[in-house]
Short mmCIF file of C-alpha atoms in Angstrom, two decimals:
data_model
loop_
_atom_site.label_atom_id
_atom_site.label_comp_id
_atom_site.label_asym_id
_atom_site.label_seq_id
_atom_site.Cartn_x
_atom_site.Cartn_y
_atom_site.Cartn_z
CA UNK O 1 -6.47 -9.58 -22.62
CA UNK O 2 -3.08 -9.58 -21.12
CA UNK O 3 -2.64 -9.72 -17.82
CA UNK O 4 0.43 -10.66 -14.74
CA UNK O 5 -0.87 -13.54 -12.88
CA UNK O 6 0.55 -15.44 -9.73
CA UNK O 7 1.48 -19.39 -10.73
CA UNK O 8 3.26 -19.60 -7.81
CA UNK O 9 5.79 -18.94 -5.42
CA UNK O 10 8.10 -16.45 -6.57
CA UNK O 11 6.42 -16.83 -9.77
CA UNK O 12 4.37 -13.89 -11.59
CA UNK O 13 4.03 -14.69 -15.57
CA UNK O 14 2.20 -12.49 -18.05
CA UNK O 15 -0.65 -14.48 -19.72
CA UNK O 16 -3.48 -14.37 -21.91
CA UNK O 17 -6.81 -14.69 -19.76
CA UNK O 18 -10.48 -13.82 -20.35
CA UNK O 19 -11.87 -10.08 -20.85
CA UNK O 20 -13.47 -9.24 -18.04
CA UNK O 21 -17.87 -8.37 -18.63
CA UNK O 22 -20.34 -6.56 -17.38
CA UNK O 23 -21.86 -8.87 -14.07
CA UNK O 24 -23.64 -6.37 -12.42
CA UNK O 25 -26.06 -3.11 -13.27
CA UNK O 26 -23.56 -1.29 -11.29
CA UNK O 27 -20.48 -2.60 -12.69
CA UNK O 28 -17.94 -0.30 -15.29
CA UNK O 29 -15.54 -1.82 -17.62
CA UNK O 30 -12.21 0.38 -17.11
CA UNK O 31 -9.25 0.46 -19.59
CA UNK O 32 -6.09 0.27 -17.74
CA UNK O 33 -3.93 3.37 -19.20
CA UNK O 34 -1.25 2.73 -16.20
CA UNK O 35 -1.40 0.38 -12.89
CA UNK O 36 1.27 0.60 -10.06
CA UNK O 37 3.55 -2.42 -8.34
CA UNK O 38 2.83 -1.78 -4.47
CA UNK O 39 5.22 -3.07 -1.88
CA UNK O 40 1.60 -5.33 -0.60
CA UNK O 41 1.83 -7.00 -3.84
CA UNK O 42 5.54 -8.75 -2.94
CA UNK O 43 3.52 -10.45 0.09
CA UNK O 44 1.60 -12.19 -2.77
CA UNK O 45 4.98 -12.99 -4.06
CA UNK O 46 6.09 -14.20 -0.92
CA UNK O 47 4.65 -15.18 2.16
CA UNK O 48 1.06 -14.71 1.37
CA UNK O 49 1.43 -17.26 -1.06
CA UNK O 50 -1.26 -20.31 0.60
CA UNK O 51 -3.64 -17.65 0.28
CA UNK O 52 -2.94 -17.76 -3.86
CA UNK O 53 -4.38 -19.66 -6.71
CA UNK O 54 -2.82 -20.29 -10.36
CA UNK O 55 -4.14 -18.20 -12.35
CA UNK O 56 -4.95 -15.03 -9.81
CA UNK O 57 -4.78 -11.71 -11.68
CA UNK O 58 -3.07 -9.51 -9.13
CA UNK O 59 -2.63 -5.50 -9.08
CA UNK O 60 -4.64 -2.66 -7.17
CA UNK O 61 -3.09 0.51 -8.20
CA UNK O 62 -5.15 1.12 -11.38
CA UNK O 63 -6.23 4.21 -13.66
CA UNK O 64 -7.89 4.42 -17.15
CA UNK O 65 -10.41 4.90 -19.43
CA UNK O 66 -14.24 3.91 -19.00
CA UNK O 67 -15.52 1.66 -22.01
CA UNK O 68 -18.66 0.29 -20.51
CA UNK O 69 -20.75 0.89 -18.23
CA UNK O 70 -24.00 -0.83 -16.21
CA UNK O 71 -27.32 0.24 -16.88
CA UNK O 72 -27.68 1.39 -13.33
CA UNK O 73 -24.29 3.58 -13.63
CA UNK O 74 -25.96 7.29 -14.00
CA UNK O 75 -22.25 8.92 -12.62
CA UNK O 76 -19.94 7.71 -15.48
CA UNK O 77 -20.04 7.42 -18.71
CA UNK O 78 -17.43 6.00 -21.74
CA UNK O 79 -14.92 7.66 -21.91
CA UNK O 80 -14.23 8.96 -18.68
CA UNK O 81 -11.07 9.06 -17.09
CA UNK O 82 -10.89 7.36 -13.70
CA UNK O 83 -8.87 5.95 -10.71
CA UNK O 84 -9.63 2.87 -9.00
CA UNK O 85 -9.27 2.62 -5.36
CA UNK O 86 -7.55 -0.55 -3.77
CA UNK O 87 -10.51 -1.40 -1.59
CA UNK O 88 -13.44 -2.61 -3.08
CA UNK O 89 -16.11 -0.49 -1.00
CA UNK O 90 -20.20 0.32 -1.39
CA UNK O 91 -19.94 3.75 -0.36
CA UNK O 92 -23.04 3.40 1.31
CA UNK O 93 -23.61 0.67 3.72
CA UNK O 94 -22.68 1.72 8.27
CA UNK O 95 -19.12 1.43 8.08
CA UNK O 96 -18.67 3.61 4.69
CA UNK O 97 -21.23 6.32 5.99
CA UNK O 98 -18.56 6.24 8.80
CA UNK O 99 -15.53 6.89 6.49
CA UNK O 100 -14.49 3.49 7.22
CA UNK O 101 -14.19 2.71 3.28
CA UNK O 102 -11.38 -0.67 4.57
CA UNK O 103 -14.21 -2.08 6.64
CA UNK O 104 -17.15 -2.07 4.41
CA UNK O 105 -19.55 -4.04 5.30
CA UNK O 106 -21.18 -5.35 1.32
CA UNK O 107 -17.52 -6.31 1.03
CA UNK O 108 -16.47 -7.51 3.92
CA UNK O 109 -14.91 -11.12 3.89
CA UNK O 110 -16.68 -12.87 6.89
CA UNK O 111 -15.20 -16.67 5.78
CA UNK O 112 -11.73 -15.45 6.61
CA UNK O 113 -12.40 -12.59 9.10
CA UNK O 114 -11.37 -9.87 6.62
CA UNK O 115 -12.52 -6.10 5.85
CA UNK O 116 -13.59 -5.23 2.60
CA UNK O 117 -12.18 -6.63 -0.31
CA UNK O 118 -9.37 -5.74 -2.03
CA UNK O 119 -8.23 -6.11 -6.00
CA UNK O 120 -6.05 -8.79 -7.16
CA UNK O 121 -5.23 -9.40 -3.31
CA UNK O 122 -5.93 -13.32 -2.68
CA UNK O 123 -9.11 -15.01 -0.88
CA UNK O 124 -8.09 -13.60 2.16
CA UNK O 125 -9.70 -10.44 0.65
CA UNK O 126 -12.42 -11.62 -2.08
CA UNK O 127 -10.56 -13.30 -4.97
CA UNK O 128 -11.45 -9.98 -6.96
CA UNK O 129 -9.41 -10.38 -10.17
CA UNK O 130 -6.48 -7.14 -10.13
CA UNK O 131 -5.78 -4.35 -12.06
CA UNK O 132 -2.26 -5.70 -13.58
CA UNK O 133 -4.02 -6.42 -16.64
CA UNK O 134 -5.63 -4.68 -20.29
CA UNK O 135 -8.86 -4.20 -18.67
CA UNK O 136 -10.78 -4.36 -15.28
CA UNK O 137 -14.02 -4.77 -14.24
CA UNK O 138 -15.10 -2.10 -11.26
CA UNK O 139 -17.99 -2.72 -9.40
CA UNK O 140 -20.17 0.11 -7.56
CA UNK O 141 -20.17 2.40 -10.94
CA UNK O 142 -21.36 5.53 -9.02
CA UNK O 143 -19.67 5.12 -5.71
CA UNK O 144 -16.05 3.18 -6.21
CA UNK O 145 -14.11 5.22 -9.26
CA UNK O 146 -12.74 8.50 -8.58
CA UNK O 147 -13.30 10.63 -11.88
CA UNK O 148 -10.60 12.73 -12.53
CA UNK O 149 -9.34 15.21 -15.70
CA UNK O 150 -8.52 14.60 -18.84
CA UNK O 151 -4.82 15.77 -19.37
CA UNK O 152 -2.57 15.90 -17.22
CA UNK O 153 -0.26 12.55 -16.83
CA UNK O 154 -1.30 9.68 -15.55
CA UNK O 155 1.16 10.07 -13.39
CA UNK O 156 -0.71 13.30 -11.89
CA UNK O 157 -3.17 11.15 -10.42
CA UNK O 158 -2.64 7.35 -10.58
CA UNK O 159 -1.39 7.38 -6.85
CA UNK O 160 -5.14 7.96 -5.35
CA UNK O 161 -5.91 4.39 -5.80
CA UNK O 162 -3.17 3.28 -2.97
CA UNK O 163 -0.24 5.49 -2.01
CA UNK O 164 -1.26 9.07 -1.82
CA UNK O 165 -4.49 7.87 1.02
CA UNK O 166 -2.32 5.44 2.62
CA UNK O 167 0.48 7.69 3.01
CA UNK O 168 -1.98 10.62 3.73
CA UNK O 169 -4.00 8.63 6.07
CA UNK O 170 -0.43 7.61 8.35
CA UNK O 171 0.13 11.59 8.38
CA UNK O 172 -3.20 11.85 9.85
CA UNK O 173 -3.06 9.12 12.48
CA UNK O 174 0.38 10.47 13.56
CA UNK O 175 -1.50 13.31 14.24
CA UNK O 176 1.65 15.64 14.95
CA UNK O 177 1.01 19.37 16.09
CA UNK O 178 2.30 22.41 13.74
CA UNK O 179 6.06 22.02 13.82
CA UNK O 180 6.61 18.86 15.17
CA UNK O 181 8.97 15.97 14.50
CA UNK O 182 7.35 13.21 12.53
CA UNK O 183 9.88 10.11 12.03
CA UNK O 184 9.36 7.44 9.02
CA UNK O 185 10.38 4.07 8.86
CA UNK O 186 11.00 2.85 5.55
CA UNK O 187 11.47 5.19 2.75
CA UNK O 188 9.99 3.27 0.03
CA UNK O 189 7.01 4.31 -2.02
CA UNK O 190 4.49 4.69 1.67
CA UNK O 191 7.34 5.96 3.64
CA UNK O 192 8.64 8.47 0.71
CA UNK O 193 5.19 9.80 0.06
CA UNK O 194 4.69 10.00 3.92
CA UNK O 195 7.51 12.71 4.36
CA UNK O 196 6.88 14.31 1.58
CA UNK O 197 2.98 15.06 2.73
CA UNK O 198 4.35 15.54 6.12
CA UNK O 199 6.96 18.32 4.90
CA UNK O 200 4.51 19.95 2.73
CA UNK O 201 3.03 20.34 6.17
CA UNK O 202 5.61 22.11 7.73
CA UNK O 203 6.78 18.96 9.90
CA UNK O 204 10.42 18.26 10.87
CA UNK O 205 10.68 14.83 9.14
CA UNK O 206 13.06 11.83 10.05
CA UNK O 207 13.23 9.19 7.70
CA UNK O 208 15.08 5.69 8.40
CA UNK O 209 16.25 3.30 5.72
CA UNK O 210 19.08 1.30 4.50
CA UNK O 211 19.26 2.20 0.88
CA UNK O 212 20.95 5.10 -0.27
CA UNK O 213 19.13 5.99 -3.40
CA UNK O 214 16.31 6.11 -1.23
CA UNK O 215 17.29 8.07 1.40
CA UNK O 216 18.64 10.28 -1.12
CA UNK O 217 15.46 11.37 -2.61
CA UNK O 218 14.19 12.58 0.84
CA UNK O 219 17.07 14.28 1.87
CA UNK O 220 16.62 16.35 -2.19
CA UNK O 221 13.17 17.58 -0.15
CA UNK O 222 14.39 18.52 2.65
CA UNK O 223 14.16 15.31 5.10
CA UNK O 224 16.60 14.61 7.65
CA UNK O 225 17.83 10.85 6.95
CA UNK O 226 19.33 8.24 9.06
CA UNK O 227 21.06 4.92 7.58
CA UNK O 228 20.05 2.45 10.38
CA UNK O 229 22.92 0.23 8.84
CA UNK O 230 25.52 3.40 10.22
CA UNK O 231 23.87 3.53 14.08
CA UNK O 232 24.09 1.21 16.87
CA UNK O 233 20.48 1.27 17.62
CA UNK O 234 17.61 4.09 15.66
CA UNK O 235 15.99 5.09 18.95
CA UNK O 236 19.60 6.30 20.24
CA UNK O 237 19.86 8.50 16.72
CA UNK O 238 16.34 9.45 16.48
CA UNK O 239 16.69 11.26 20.56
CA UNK O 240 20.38 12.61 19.65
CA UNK O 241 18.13 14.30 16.87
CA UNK O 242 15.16 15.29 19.54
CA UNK O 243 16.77 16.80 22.05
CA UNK O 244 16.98 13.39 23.89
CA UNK O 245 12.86 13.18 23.79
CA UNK O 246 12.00 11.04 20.82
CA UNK O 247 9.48 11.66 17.87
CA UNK O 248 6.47 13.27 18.57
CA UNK O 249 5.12 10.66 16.06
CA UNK O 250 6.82 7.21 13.97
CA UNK O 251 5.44 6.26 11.62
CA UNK O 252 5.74 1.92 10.62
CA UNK O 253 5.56 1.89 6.58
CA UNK O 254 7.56 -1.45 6.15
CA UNK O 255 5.11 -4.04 8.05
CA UNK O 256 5.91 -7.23 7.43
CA UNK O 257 8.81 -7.25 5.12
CA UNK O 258 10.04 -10.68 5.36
CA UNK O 259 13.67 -10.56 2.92
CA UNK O 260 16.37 -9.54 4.44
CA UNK O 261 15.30 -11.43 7.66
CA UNK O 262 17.08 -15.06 8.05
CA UNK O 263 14.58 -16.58 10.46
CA UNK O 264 11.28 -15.36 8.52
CA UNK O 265 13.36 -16.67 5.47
CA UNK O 266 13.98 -19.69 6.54
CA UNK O 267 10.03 -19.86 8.10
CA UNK O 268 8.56 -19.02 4.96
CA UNK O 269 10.62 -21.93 3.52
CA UNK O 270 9.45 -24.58 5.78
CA UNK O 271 6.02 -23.43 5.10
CA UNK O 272 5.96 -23.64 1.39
CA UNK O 273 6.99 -27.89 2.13
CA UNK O 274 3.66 -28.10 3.71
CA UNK O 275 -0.06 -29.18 2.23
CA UNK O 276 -1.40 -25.57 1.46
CA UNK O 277 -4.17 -26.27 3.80
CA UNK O 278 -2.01 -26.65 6.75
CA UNK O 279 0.28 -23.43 5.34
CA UNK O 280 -3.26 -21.36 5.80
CA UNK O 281 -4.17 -22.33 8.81
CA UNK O 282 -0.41 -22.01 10.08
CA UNK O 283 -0.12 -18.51 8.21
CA UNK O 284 -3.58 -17.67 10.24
CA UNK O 285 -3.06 -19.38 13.96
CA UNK O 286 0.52 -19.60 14.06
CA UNK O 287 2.16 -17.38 11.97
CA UNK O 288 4.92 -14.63 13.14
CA UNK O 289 5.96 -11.08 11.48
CA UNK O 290 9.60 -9.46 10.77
CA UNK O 291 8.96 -6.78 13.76
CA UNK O 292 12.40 -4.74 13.15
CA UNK O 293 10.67 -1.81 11.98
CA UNK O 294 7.79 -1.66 14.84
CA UNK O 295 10.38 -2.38 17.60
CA UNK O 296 12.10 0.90 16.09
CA UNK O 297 9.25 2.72 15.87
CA UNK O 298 8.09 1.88 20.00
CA UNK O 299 11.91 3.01 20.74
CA UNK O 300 12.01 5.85 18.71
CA UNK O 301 8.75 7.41 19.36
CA UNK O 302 8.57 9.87 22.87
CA UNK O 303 6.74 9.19 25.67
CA UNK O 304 2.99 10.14 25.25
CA UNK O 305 3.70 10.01 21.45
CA UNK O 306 1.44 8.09 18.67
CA UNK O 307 2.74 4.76 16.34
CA UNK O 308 1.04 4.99 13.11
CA UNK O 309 1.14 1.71 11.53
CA UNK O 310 0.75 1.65 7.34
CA UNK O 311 3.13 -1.39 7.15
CA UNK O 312 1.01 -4.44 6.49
CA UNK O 313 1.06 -7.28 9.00
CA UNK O 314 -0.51 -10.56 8.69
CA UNK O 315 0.52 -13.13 11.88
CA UNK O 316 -1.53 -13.56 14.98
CA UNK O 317 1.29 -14.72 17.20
CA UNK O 318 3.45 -11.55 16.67
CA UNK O 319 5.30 -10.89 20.66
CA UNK O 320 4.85 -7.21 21.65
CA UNK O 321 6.26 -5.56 24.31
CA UNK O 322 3.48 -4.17 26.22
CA UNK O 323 5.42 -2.73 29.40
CA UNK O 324 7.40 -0.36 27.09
CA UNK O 325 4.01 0.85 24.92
CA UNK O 326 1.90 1.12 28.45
CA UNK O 327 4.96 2.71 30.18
CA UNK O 328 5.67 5.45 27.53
CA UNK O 329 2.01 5.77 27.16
CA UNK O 330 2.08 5.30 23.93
CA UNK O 331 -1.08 5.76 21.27
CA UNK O 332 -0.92 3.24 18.38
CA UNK O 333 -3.15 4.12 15.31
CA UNK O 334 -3.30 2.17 11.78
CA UNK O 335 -5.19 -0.49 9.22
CA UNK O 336 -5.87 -0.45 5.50
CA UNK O 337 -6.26 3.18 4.30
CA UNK O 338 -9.87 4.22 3.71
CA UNK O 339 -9.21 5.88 0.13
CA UNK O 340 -12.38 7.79 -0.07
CA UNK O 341 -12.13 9.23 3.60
CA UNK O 342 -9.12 10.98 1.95
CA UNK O 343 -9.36 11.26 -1.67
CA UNK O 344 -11.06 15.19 -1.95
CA UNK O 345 -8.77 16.14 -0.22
CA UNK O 346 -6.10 14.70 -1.88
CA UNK O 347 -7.87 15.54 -5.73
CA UNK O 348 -7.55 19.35 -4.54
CA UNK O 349 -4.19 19.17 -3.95
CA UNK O 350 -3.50 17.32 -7.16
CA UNK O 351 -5.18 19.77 -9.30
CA UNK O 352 -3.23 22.63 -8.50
CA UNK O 353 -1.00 24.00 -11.32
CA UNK O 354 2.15 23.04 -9.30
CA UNK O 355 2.97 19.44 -8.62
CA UNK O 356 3.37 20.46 -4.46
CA UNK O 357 4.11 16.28 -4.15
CA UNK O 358 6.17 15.47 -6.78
CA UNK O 359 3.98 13.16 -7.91
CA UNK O 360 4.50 13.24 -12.04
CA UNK O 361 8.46 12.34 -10.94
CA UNK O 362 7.90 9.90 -8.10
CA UNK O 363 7.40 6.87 -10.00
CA UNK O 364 11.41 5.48 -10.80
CA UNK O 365 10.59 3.34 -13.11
CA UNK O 366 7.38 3.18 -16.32
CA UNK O 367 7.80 -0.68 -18.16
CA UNK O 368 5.45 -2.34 -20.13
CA UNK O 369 3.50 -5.36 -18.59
CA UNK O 370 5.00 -7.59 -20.18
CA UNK O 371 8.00 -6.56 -17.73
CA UNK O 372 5.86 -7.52 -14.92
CA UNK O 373 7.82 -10.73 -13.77
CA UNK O 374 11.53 -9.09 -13.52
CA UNK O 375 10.21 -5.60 -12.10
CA UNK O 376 8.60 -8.23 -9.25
CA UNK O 377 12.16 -9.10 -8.42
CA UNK O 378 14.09 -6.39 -8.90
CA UNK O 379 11.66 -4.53 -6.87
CA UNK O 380 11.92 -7.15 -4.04
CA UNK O 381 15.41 -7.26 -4.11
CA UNK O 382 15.87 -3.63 -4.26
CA UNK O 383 17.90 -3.35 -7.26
CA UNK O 384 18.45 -0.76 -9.99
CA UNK O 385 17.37 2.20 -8.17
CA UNK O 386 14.03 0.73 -8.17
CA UNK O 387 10.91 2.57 -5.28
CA UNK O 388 8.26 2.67 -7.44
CA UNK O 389 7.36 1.11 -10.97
CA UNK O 390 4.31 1.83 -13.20
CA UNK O 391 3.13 -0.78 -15.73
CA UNK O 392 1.91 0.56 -19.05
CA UNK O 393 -0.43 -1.85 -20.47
#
């Protein structure tokens, strides 16, 4: 089968590698019909890159058709349609029975000190080949795949396996009362889907970015915007928008995006001269995080107010300011979204006849895999209009 593998820094090529089979009673064989690129998948591209092998099939935004299944599979059968969460969870063991889908404990990665594992998402999280590819195997048949209907788009559903509970589950954590102002930073795919959950709840939403095509499709729903290029500082806008008080809620969905910042640049760099073995262990004990977006977010939110973080960050060494967050009394909520706490939920909402999210229109770009290395790039650099890309396989 075809699939986009990682050969490197910077380096995602679309190769021929080995079906994947049937390993366990429990395992499905899935038929990618569409898979998504997720902002997570540039820190493969660059800086989780010591954490990478030649060869890794990457990818965890996946939806198809069932082709096989396990003999112990008694939920699915071929030709079902499914989506396939990021996180690779049991659905049964004391953290899922807690909704805690991120931390299972079958999963979990106890060599590196990781939660569950993740698809196409380095050692660091399981070395689980991804779902950029032709086919995937899924393990945990009954418990892992959400089944959905046949016919609507893809597009209708593809975003349950990452940004519609990650998004959904940083509107939760903000936990904002009826009415409330809600501010985003970053207005990429997270951020975007974010507001747009957040105004379908009736929240005043603030969202914060530098690009205008993004900022442009939240304003067409109804968002207030800011261009943090065009203010001195986004805590100053965000209270000249709040009656001087701050968000009730910010919400961090950028994490640690490093372009764009000279010194992580230029870190990253250095890194890449070194043995890999030293880059992991400098990546795990020394390592330091673009923190633009957080310090934004602890300025912008109000006193007594909640952070909700859905940006990823990966150093151990990151500097907080812990006078400011203890001052202003500040709550701080996030982690890796716990699809299945969520997905009902979410699956009611996306089988109602109107499309309340947008979601059949929020993807700007559908290529073919083959695509796979450019779209990495163009996606990175933020070119061509480019939030959110679907692979057709």
């Amino acid at each position: 089968m075809r699939a986009v593998t990682w050969q490197g820094r910077q380096d995602m090529q679309v190769i021929d590698v080995p079906d994947p089979v049937i390993e366990d009673p429990t395992d499905v064989i899935v038929e990618i019909t569409s898979t998504g690129l997720c902002g997570s998948d540039l820190h493969l591209y660059d800086p989780l890159t010591p954490f990478m092998t030649d060869g890794d099939v990457v990818g965890h935004e996946p939806m198809g058709i069932v082709r096989e299944v396990g003999s112990a599979v008694a939920t699915l059968q071929a030709g079902d349609r499914v989506v396939v969460p990021f996180n690779i969870s049991c659905g049964s063991c004391w953290m899922c029975d807690r909704g805690l889908f991120s931390q299972c404990e079958t999963t979990q990665n106890r060599e590196s000190g990781t939660g569950a594992s993740l698809f196409g998402y380095s050692k660091l999280y399981g070395s689980v080949p991804g779902g950029q590819a032709e086919l995937l195997r899924v393990p945990f048949g009954d418990k892992l795949p959400i089944k959905v209907p046949h016919g609507p788009p893809d597009d209708r559903f593809l975003f349950l396996s990452d940004v519609l509970p990650t998004a959904w589950q940083a509107v939760e954590y903000a936990d904002v009362e009826d009415g409330g102002t809600l501010a985003v930073i970053g207005a990429g795919p997270i951020g975007d889907m974010a507001a747009r959950i957040a105004m379908h709840r009736g929240l005043d939403v603030i969202v914060v970015d530098n690009v205008r095509e993004r900022l442009a499709r939240i304003h067409g729903r109804g968002g207030r915007t800011i261009d943090h290029s065009e203010v001195d500082g986004v805590g100053d806008a965000i209270r000249a928008m709040t009656d001087g008080r701050g968000a009730d809620a910010v919400i961090d969905a950028v994490g640690m995006e490093a372009h764009g910042s000279p010194v992580a640049e230029v870190a990253q760099k250095a890194l890449a001269l070194l043995p890999k073995k030293v880059q992991e262990k400098m990546m795990l004990t020394a390592g330091s995080d673009r923190l633009a977006a957080l310090m934004s977010a602890i300025d912008s939110v109000r006193r007594g107010g909640t952070i909700s973080i859905s940006g990823v960050y990966g150093a151990p060494t990151d500097p907080l300011p812990m006078f400011q967050l203890f001052d202003k009394q500040v709550q701080i909520r996030m982690g890796q979204a716990n699809v299945h706490r969520w997905s009902d939920d979410i699956l009611d909402l996306l089988q109602q006849d109107e499309d309340v999210l947008g979601v059949e229109s929020f993807a700007t770009h559908h290529l073919p895999l083959e695509d796979a290395p450019e779209a990495y790039r163009k996606f990175r650099d933020k070119e061509d209009g480019m939030v959110k890309v679907v692979f057709t396989p």
